[in-house]
Amino acid sequence: MAINLDKINAAIDKLDPTKSSGGNTQDDIIKLDEGEHVLRIAPYKHDLEMPFQELWFHFGIAGRTFLCPTKMKGESDPICDFATKCWDQYKATNDESFKEMFKSMAPKNRAYIPVVKRGEEDKGIRWWSVSPRTTYKDILDLVKSALRQGVDITDENEGLDLVVKMEHGFNNWLVPASVITALKPSPLASTKKEIQTIIDSVKPIDELFQFAPIDEMKLALEKHVNPNADDSDSSAGTEKNFAPTATTPTKVAAEEDTVSEKIGDAFDKLLN
């Protein structure tokens, strides 16, 4: 039997810390440049009553992103478990280092909206990732307001487009500065056949992002807690390397070593 090149590539991707846990490609996610864009929320054929999909992620764990099994499926996962232990330690000791570690690992919510960008209908439906506290809430308010007037802005025949203005915000990130609905209803596409083709083009959200194996999450967690550990050294332990340098006072280094030791102890208790 010949070796499967796709499986080889997938194995290589798993070793790349910049890869997220999932099968998403750039074609499935829409990135909006600075300026004004006209989008249309499309019906999500896998959940016609709720096109908006909320996902929970652990971001930046050894440079990787993981779906959170605890939030998504109610199942235990090592990153959430360790984050909880850090929070418990913070409450018990009031040590800010545990609080910061908790904040870096706690799951964070993102909302994904199936949209078609006007002028790029040939690309089909793509997922637009937005902040749940700002843009997502604004869009839900628009949907709710329209429904009260008997208008479903996601309707493929008589819905309303969204006009989104992107500007540079905090940390110079591009964010939606405003989201409003068009004044007149319009169809998703010109013909029924084109409409159905667009609706069928969506990639299911559970194929876009997939759960990583628990062992893979444990490995990333260990690397996150111990970024200086040598992969080849199985006895590296779980302590961060805060050795003093020529420009670092010994006292500060000792304090950092103490923090590292506390976190390392908590990590050991979790995995052992």
Coordinates of C-alpha atoms in Angstrom, one line a residue:
M1 CA 0.0 0.0 0.0
A2 CA 1.4 3.4 -1.0
I3 CA 2.0 6.1 1.6
N4 CA -0.9 8.7 1.7
L5 CA 0.6 12.1 1.0
D6 CA -2.4 13.9 2.6
K7 CA -1.8 12.0 5.8
I8 CA 1.9 12.9 5.7
N9 CA 1.1 16.6 5.3
A10 CA -1.4 16.4 8.1
A11 CA 1.2 14.9 10.4
I12 CA 3.6 17.7 9.4
D13 CA 0.9 20.3 10.2
K14 CA 0.5 18.9 13.7
L15 CA 4.1 19.6 14.4
D16 CA 3.8 23.2 13.3
P17 CA 2.8 25.3 16.3
T18 CA 1.3 28.0 14.1
K19 CA -1.4 25.5 12.9
S20 CA -4.8 25.5 14.6
S21 CA -6.7 22.4 15.5
G22 CA -9.1 22.1 12.6
G23 CA -9.5 21.6 8.9
N24 CA -10.3 25.2 8.0
T25 CA -8.7 26.9 5.0
Q26 CA -8.5 30.5 4.1
D27 CA -11.3 29.9 1.6
D28 CA -13.7 29.2 4.4
I29 CA -13.0 32.3 6.5
I30 CA -13.6 35.8 5.3
K31 CA -11.2 38.6 6.3
L32 CA -12.4 42.1 5.8
D33 CA -10.0 44.9 4.8
E34 CA -10.2 48.5 5.9
G35 CA -13.2 50.3 4.4
E36 CA -16.8 49.5 3.6
H37 CA -18.2 46.1 2.8
V38 CA -21.6 44.8 1.9
L39 CA -22.4 41.4 3.4
R40 CA -25.4 39.1 3.4
I41 CA -26.1 36.7 6.2
A42 CA -27.0 33.5 4.5
P43 CA -29.2 30.7 5.8
Y44 CA -27.2 28.0 7.5
K45 CA -28.6 24.8 6.0
H46 CA -27.4 22.7 9.0
D47 CA -29.3 24.9 11.5
L48 CA -31.9 26.9 9.7
E49 CA -33.3 28.3 13.0
M50 CA -29.9 29.7 14.2
P51 CA -27.3 30.6 11.6
F52 CA -25.0 32.1 14.2
Q53 CA -22.6 29.6 15.7
E54 CA -20.7 30.2 19.0
L55 CA -17.4 28.4 19.6
W56 CA -15.1 28.3 22.5
F57 CA -11.3 28.2 22.1
H58 CA -8.1 28.0 24.0
F59 CA -5.9 30.6 22.2
G60 CA -2.1 30.7 22.2
I61 CA -1.4 27.4 23.9
A62 CA 2.2 26.9 22.8
G63 CA 1.3 28.9 19.7
R64 CA -1.7 26.8 18.9
T65 CA -5.5 27.2 19.1
F66 CA -7.8 24.4 20.4
L67 CA -11.5 24.0 20.6
C68 CA -12.5 23.7 24.3
P69 CA -14.2 20.3 25.0
T70 CA -15.4 21.6 28.4
K71 CA -17.4 24.4 27.0
M72 CA -18.4 22.8 23.8
K73 CA -19.2 19.3 24.9
G74 CA -19.2 19.3 28.7
E75 CA -16.2 17.1 28.7
S76 CA -13.0 17.5 30.8
D77 CA -9.9 18.8 29.0
P78 CA -6.4 19.4 30.5
I79 CA -6.2 23.1 29.6
C80 CA -9.4 23.9 31.4
D81 CA -8.5 21.7 34.3
F82 CA -5.2 23.4 34.7
A83 CA -6.7 26.9 34.3
T84 CA -9.2 26.1 37.1
K85 CA -6.3 24.9 39.4
C86 CA -4.5 28.2 38.7
W87 CA -7.7 30.2 39.6
D88 CA -8.1 28.1 42.8
Q89 CA -4.5 28.9 43.7
Y90 CA -5.0 32.6 43.0
K91 CA -8.0 32.7 45.3
A92 CA -6.1 30.8 48.0
T93 CA -2.9 32.8 47.8
N94 CA -3.9 36.1 46.0
D95 CA -0.8 35.5 43.9
E96 CA -1.3 37.5 40.6
S97 CA 0.9 35.0 38.7
F98 CA -1.8 32.4 39.0
K99 CA -4.4 34.9 37.9
E100 CA -2.4 35.8 34.8
M101 CA -1.8 32.1 33.9
F102 CA -5.6 31.5 34.3
K103 CA -6.4 34.4 32.0
S104 CA -4.0 33.1 29.3
M105 CA -5.5 29.7 29.2
A106 CA -9.2 30.2 30.0
P107 CA -11.5 29.5 27.0
K108 CA -12.7 32.4 25.0
N109 CA -15.8 32.8 22.9
R110 CA -16.1 33.7 19.2
A111 CA -19.2 33.9 17.1
Y112 CA -19.2 32.7 13.5
I113 CA -21.6 34.0 11.0
P114 CA -22.2 32.5 7.5
V115 CA -22.0 35.4 5.0
V116 CA -21.8 36.2 1.4
K117 CA -19.8 39.2 0.3
R118 CA -21.5 41.2 -2.4
G119 CA -19.4 41.2 -5.5
E120 CA -17.9 37.9 -4.5
E121 CA -20.9 35.6 -4.6
D122 CA -18.9 33.2 -6.7
K123 CA -16.9 32.4 -3.6
G124 CA -20.0 31.1 -1.8
I125 CA -20.6 31.3 1.9
R126 CA -17.7 32.1 4.2
W127 CA -17.6 32.3 7.9
W128 CA -17.1 35.7 9.5
S129 CA -15.6 35.6 13.0
V130 CA -16.7 38.4 15.3
S131 CA -16.4 39.4 18.9
P132 CA -19.4 38.2 21.0
R133 CA -19.4 41.3 23.2
T134 CA -19.5 43.9 20.5
T135 CA -20.2 43.1 16.8
Y136 CA -22.1 39.9 17.5
K137 CA -24.4 41.7 19.9
D138 CA -24.9 44.5 17.5
I139 CA -25.9 42.1 14.7
L140 CA -28.3 40.2 17.0
D141 CA -29.9 43.4 18.0
L142 CA -30.4 44.2 14.2
V143 CA -31.9 40.8 13.7
K144 CA -34.2 41.1 16.7
S145 CA -35.4 44.6 15.7
A146 CA -36.1 43.5 12.2
L147 CA -38.0 40.4 13.3
R148 CA -40.3 42.6 15.4
Q149 CA -41.3 44.3 12.2
G150 CA -41.8 41.0 10.4
V151 CA -38.5 41.0 8.5
D152 CA -36.0 38.2 8.6
I153 CA -32.8 39.8 7.4
T154 CA -31.3 36.4 6.6
D155 CA -34.2 35.4 4.3
E156 CA -32.8 34.3 0.9
N157 CA -35.5 36.0 -1.1
E158 CA -36.4 39.2 0.9
G159 CA -33.6 39.7 3.4
L160 CA -31.5 42.7 4.1
D161 CA -27.8 43.2 3.4
L162 CA -25.4 44.4 6.1
V163 CA -23.2 47.4 5.5
V164 CA -20.0 46.9 7.5
K165 CA -17.4 49.6 8.0
M166 CA -13.9 48.3 9.0
E167 CA -11.5 50.6 10.8
H168 CA -8.3 50.3 12.8
G169 CA -9.0 50.1 16.5
F170 CA -7.3 48.9 19.7
N171 CA -3.7 47.8 19.0
N172 CA -4.3 48.9 15.4
W173 CA -6.5 45.8 14.8
L174 CA -9.1 46.0 12.1
V175 CA -12.5 45.9 13.7
P176 CA -16.1 46.7 12.6
A177 CA -16.6 50.4 13.5
S178 CA -20.3 50.2 12.4
V179 CA -22.8 47.6 11.1
I180 CA -26.1 48.7 9.7
T181 CA -28.8 47.1 7.5
A182 CA -29.6 48.1 4.0
L183 CA -32.9 50.0 3.6
K184 CA -34.3 47.8 0.8
P185 CA -34.7 44.0 0.8
S186 CA -33.0 42.0 -1.9
P187 CA -32.6 38.3 -2.8
L188 CA -29.4 36.4 -2.0
A189 CA -28.8 35.9 -5.7
S190 CA -30.5 36.5 -9.0
T191 CA -32.1 33.1 -9.6
K192 CA -33.4 30.3 -7.4
K193 CA -30.7 28.0 -8.8
E194 CA -28.0 30.4 -7.8
I195 CA -29.5 30.9 -4.4
Q196 CA -29.5 27.2 -3.7
T197 CA -26.0 26.9 -5.0
I198 CA -24.8 29.5 -2.5
I199 CA -26.7 27.9 0.4
D200 CA -25.2 24.5 -0.4
S201 CA -21.7 26.0 -0.6
V202 CA -21.3 26.4 3.2
K203 CA -18.8 24.3 5.0
P204 CA -20.3 22.8 8.2
I205 CA -18.9 24.5 11.3
D206 CA -18.0 21.2 12.8
E207 CA -15.7 20.4 9.8
L208 CA -14.2 23.9 9.9
F209 CA -12.9 23.4 13.4
Q210 CA -12.3 20.0 14.9
F211 CA -11.4 18.8 18.4
A212 CA -7.8 17.8 19.0
P213 CA -6.8 14.6 20.8
I214 CA -6.5 15.1 24.6
D215 CA -2.9 13.9 24.5
E216 CA -2.1 16.6 21.9
M217 CA -3.7 19.2 24.2
K218 CA -1.6 17.9 27.2
L219 CA 1.6 18.2 25.1
A220 CA 0.8 21.8 24.1
L221 CA -0.1 22.7 27.7
E222 CA 3.2 21.3 28.9
K223 CA 5.1 23.4 26.3
H224 CA 3.0 26.4 27.2
V225 CA 3.9 26.1 30.9
N226 CA 7.5 25.2 30.1
P227 CA 8.5 27.0 26.9
N228 CA 12.2 26.4 27.5
A229 CA 11.9 22.6 28.0
D230 CA 13.8 20.5 25.5
D231 CA 11.5 18.1 23.6
S232 CA 14.3 15.5 23.6
D233 CA 14.6 15.7 27.4
S234 CA 11.8 13.6 29.0
S235 CA 13.1 14.6 32.5
A236 CA 12.9 18.3 31.8
G237 CA 10.1 18.6 34.4
T238 CA 7.6 21.4 34.4
E239 CA 9.5 24.4 35.7
K240 CA 10.0 27.5 33.5
N241 CA 13.6 28.6 33.1
F242 CA 14.0 32.0 34.8
A243 CA 17.7 31.8 35.2
P244 CA 19.3 35.3 36.0
T245 CA 21.1 37.1 33.3
A246 CA 23.8 39.7 33.4
T247 CA 21.1 42.4 33.3
T248 CA 18.7 40.6 35.6
P249 CA 19.0 41.1 39.4
T250 CA 19.4 37.8 41.3
K251 CA 16.5 38.8 43.6
V252 CA 14.1 39.2 40.7
A253 CA 15.2 35.9 39.1
A254 CA 14.6 34.1 42.5
E255 CA 11.1 35.5 42.7
E256 CA 10.4 34.4 39.1
D257 CA 11.8 31.0 39.9
T258 CA 9.4 30.8 42.9
V259 CA 6.4 31.6 40.7
S260 CA 7.6 29.1 38.1
E261 CA 8.0 26.4 40.8
K262 CA 4.4 27.1 42.0
I263 CA 3.0 26.7 38.6
G264 CA 5.1 23.7 37.9
D265 CA 3.9 22.0 41.1
A266 CA 0.3 22.7 40.1
F267 CA 1.0 21.2 36.6
D268 CA 2.6 18.1 38.1
K269 CA -0.5 17.5 40.3
L270 CA -2.8 17.9 37.4
L271 CA -1.0 15.4 35.1
N272 CA 0.2 12.9 37.7

